[in-house]
Short mmCIF file of C-alpha atoms in Angstrom, two decimals:
data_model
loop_
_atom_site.label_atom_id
_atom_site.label_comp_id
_atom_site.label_asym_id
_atom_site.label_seq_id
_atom_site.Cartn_x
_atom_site.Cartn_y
_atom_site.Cartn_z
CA UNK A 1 -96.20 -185.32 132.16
CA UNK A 2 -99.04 -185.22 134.86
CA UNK A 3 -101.57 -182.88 134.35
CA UNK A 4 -105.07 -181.86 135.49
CA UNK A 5 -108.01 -182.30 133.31
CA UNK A 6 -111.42 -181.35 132.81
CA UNK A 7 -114.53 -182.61 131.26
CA UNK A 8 -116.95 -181.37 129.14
CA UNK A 9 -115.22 -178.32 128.25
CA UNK A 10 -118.46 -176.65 127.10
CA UNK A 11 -121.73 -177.82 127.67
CA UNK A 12 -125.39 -176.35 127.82
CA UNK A 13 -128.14 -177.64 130.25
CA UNK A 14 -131.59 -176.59 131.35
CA UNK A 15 -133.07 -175.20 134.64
CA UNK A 16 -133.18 -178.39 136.88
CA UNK A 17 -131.26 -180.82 135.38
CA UNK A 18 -128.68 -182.48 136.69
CA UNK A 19 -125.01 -182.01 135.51
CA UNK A 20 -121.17 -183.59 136.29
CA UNK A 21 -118.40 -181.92 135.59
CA UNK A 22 -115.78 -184.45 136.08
CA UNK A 23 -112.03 -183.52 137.10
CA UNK A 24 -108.96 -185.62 137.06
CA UNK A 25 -105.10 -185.04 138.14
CA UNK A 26 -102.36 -187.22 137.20
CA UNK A 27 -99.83 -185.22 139.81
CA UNK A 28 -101.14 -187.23 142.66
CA UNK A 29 -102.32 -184.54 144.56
CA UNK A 30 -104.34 -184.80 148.27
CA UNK A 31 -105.61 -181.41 147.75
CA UNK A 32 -107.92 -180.86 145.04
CA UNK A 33 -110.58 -177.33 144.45
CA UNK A 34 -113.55 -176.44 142.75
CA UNK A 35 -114.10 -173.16 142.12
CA UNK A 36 -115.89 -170.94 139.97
CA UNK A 37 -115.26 -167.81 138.13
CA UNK A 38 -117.52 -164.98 137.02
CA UNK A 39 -116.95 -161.58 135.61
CA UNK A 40 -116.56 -159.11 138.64
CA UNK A 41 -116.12 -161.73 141.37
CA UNK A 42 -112.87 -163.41 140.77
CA UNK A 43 -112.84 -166.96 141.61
CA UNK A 44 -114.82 -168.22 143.77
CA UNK A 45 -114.31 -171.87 146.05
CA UNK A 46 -117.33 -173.77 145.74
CA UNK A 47 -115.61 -177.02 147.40
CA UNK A 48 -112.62 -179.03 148.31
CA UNK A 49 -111.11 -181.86 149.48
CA UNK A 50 -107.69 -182.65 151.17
CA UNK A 51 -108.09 -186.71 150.16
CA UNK A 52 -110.18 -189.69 149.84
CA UNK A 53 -113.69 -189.78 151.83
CA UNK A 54 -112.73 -186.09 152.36
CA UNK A 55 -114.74 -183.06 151.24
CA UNK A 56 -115.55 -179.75 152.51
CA UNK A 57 -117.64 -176.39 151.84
CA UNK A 58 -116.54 -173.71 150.58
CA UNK A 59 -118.05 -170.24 150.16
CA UNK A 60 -119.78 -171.02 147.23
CA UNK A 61 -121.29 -174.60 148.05
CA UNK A 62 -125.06 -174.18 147.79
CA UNK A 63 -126.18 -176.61 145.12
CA UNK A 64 -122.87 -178.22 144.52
CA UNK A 65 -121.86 -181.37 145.78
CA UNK A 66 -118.48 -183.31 145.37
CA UNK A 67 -117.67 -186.92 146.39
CA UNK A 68 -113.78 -187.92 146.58
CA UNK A 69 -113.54 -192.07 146.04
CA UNK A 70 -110.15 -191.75 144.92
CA UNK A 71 -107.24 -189.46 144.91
CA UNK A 72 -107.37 -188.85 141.15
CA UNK A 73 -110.59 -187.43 140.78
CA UNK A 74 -113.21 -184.93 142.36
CA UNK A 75 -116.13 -184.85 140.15
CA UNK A 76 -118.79 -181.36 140.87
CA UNK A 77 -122.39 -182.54 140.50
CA UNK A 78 -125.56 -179.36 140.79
CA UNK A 79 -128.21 -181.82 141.44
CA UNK A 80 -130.80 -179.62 140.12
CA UNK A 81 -128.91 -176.41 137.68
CA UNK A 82 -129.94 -173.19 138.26
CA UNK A 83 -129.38 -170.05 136.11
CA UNK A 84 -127.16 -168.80 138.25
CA UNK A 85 -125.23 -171.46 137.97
CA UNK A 86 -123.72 -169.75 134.64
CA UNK A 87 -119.93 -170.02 134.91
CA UNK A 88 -116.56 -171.05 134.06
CA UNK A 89 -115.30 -173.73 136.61
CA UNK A 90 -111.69 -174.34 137.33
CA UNK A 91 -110.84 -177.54 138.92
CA UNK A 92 -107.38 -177.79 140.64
CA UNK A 93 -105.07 -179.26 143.01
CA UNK A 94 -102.06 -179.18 145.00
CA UNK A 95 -99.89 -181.05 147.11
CA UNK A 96 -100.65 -181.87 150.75
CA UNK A 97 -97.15 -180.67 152.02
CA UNK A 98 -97.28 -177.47 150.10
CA UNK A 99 -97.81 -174.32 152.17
CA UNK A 100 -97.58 -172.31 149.18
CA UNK A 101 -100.48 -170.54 146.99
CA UNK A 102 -99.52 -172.86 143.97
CA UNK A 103 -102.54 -173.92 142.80
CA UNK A 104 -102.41 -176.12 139.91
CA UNK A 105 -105.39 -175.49 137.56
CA UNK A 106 -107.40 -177.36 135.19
CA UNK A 107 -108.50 -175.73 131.39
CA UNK A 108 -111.88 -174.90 132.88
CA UNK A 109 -115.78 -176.36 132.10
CA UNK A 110 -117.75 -173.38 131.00
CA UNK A 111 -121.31 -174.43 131.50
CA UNK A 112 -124.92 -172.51 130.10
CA UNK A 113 -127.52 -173.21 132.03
CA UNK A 114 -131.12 -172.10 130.24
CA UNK B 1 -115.22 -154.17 151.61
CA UNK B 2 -113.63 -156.70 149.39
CA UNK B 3 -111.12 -159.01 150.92
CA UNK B 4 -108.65 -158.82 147.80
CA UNK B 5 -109.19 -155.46 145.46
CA UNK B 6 -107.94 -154.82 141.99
CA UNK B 7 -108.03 -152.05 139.54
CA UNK B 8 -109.65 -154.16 136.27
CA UNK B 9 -107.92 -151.86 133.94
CA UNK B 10 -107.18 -152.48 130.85
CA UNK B 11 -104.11 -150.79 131.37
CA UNK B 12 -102.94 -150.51 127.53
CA UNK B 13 -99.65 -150.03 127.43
CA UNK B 14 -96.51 -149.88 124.70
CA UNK B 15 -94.26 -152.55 123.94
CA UNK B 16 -90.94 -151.99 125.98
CA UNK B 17 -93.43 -149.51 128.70
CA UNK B 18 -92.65 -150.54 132.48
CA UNK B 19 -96.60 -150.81 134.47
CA UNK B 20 -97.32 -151.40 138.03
CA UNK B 21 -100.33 -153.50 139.13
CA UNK B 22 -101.25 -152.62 143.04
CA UNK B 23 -104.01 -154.37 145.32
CA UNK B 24 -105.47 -153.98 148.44
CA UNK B 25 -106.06 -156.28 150.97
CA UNK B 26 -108.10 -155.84 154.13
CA UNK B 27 -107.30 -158.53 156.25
CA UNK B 28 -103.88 -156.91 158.45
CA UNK B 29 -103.53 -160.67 159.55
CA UNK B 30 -103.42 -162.30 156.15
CA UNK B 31 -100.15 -164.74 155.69
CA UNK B 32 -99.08 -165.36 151.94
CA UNK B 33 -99.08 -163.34 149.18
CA UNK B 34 -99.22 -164.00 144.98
CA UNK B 35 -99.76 -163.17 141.87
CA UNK B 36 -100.96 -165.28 139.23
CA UNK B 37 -101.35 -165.00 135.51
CA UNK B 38 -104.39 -165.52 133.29
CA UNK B 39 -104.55 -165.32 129.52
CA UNK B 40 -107.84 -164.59 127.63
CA UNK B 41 -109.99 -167.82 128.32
CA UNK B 42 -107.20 -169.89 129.77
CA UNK B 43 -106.35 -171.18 133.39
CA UNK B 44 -104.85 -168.89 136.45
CA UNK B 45 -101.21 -169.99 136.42
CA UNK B 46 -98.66 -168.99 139.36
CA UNK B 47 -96.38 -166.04 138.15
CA UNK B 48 -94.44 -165.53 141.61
CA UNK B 49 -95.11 -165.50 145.47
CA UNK B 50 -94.68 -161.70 147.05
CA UNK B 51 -92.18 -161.92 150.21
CA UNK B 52 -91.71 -159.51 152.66
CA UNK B 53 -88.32 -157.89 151.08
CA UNK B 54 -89.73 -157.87 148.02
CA UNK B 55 -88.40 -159.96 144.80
CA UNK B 56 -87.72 -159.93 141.29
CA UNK B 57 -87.61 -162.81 138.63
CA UNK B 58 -86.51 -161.12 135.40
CA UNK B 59 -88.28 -158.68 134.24
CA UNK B 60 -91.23 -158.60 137.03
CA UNK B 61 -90.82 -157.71 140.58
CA UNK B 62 -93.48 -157.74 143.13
CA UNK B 63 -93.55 -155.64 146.51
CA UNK B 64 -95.63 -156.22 149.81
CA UNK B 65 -96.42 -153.04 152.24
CA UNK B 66 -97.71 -154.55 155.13
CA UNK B 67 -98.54 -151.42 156.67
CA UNK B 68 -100.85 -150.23 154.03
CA UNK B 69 -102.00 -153.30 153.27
CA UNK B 70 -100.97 -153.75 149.77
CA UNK B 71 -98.77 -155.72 147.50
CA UNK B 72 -97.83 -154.61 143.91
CA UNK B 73 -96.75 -156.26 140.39
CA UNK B 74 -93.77 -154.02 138.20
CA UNK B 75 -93.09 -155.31 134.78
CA UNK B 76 -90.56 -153.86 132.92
CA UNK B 77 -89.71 -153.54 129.09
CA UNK B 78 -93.29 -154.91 128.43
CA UNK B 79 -93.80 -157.92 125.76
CA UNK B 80 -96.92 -158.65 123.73
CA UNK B 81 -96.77 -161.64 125.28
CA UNK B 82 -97.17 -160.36 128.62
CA UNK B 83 -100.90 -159.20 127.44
CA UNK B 84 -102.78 -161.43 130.24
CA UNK B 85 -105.27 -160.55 133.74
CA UNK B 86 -103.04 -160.68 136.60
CA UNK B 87 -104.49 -162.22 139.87
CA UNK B 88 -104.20 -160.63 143.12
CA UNK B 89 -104.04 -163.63 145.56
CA UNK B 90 -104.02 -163.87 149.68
CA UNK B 91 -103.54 -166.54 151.79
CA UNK B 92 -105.04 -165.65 155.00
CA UNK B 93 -104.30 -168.43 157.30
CA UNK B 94 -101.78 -170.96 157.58
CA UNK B 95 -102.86 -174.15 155.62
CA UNK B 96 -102.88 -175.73 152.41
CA UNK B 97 -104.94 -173.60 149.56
CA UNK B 98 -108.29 -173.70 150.49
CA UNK B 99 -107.66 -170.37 152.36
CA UNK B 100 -106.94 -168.35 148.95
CA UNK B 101 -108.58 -165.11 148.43
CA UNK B 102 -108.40 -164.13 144.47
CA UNK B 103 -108.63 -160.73 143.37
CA UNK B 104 -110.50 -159.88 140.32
CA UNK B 105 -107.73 -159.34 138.28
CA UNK B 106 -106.14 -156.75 136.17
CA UNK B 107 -106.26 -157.19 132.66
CA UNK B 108 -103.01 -155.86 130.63
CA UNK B 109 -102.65 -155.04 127.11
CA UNK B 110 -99.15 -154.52 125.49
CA UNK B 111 -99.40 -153.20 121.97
CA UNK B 112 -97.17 -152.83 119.16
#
């Protein structure tokens, strides 16, 4: 069955290091999400892509970056983590020719940052 | 203003109990409308799209008011396993999903 997944599941970092949270889809999805989810704010779209060489800003994107090399992955880096960085983040995708909100979602990376 | 607003609940409710889940929108030009399903720690999963005449699928119909600018969730005969946050989502644009607005959810809890 395809499927979306995410890796680490958990982890714990320090102010200022760098961290990868990688994402992969076996549905062969163009469109594929970042996002991140924190109590009282719903979730939130830090970036996304619609295919290779492709990325794009969302409203979250301030120190978050994503590179897209192939069409099965979209790995989120924070070059430098921040405490505020303290999240759950959902990876996802969907297909190109889809004009509907299904979003398919990914078990989610929650990160610590101390 | 919020874009998408939710009451968080918990609405705690008996098995077999019908509840209604409204939310707000404040964008009068926004396109598509959802709700999506998450359970405790788990991914958002698509429960059903909202369209204009409204539509059911079993026990769970959903509703759109354009003219006050809502949409709402009805789930009858309630199920333990129906104990989940449901996601207000709006699609404001035409466009793939990067134009999704979530809500904050609702969180439901059906008890015994």
């Amino acid at each position: 069955d395809a499927e979306i997944t995410q890796s680490p599941r958990h982890k714990i970092t320090e102010t200022g290091r760098q961290v990868t949270l990688a994402c992969h889809q076996t549905w062969n999805h163009n469109n594929m999400f970042w996002y991140r989810q924190d109590l009282g704010h719903g979730l939130r779209l830090i970036h996304y892509s619609y295919g290779v060489h492709d990325t794009n800003k969302g409203e979250v994107s301030d120190g978050y970056s994503v590179s897209r090399s192939n069409t099965e992955d979209l790995p989120l880096t924070l070059e430098s983590a921040a405490s505020s960085q303290t999240s759950v983040y959902f990876c996802a995708s969907s297909d190109l020719r889809d004009n509907t909100g299904e979003l398919f979602f990914g078990e989610g990376s929650r990160l610590t940052v101390l | 203003r919020k874009e998408v607003e939710q009451d968080p609940g918990p609405f705690n409710v008996p098995e077999g109990a019908t509840v209604a889940f409204n939310c707000t929108y404040s964008n009068s030009a926004s396109q598509s409308f959802f709700w999506y399903r998450q359970d405790c720690r788990k991914e958002p999963k698509l429960l059903m799209s909202v369209y204009s005449s409204g539509n059911e699928d079993g026990r769970f119909t959903a509703q759109l008011n354009r003219a006050s600018q809502y949409i709402s969730l009805l789930i009858r005969d309630s199920k333990l396993s129906d104990s989940a946050t449901y996601l207000c989502v709006v699609k404001n644009r035409p466009g793939t999903a990067s134009k999704l607005t979530f809500g904050t959810g609702t969180r439901l809890q059906v008890t015994l």
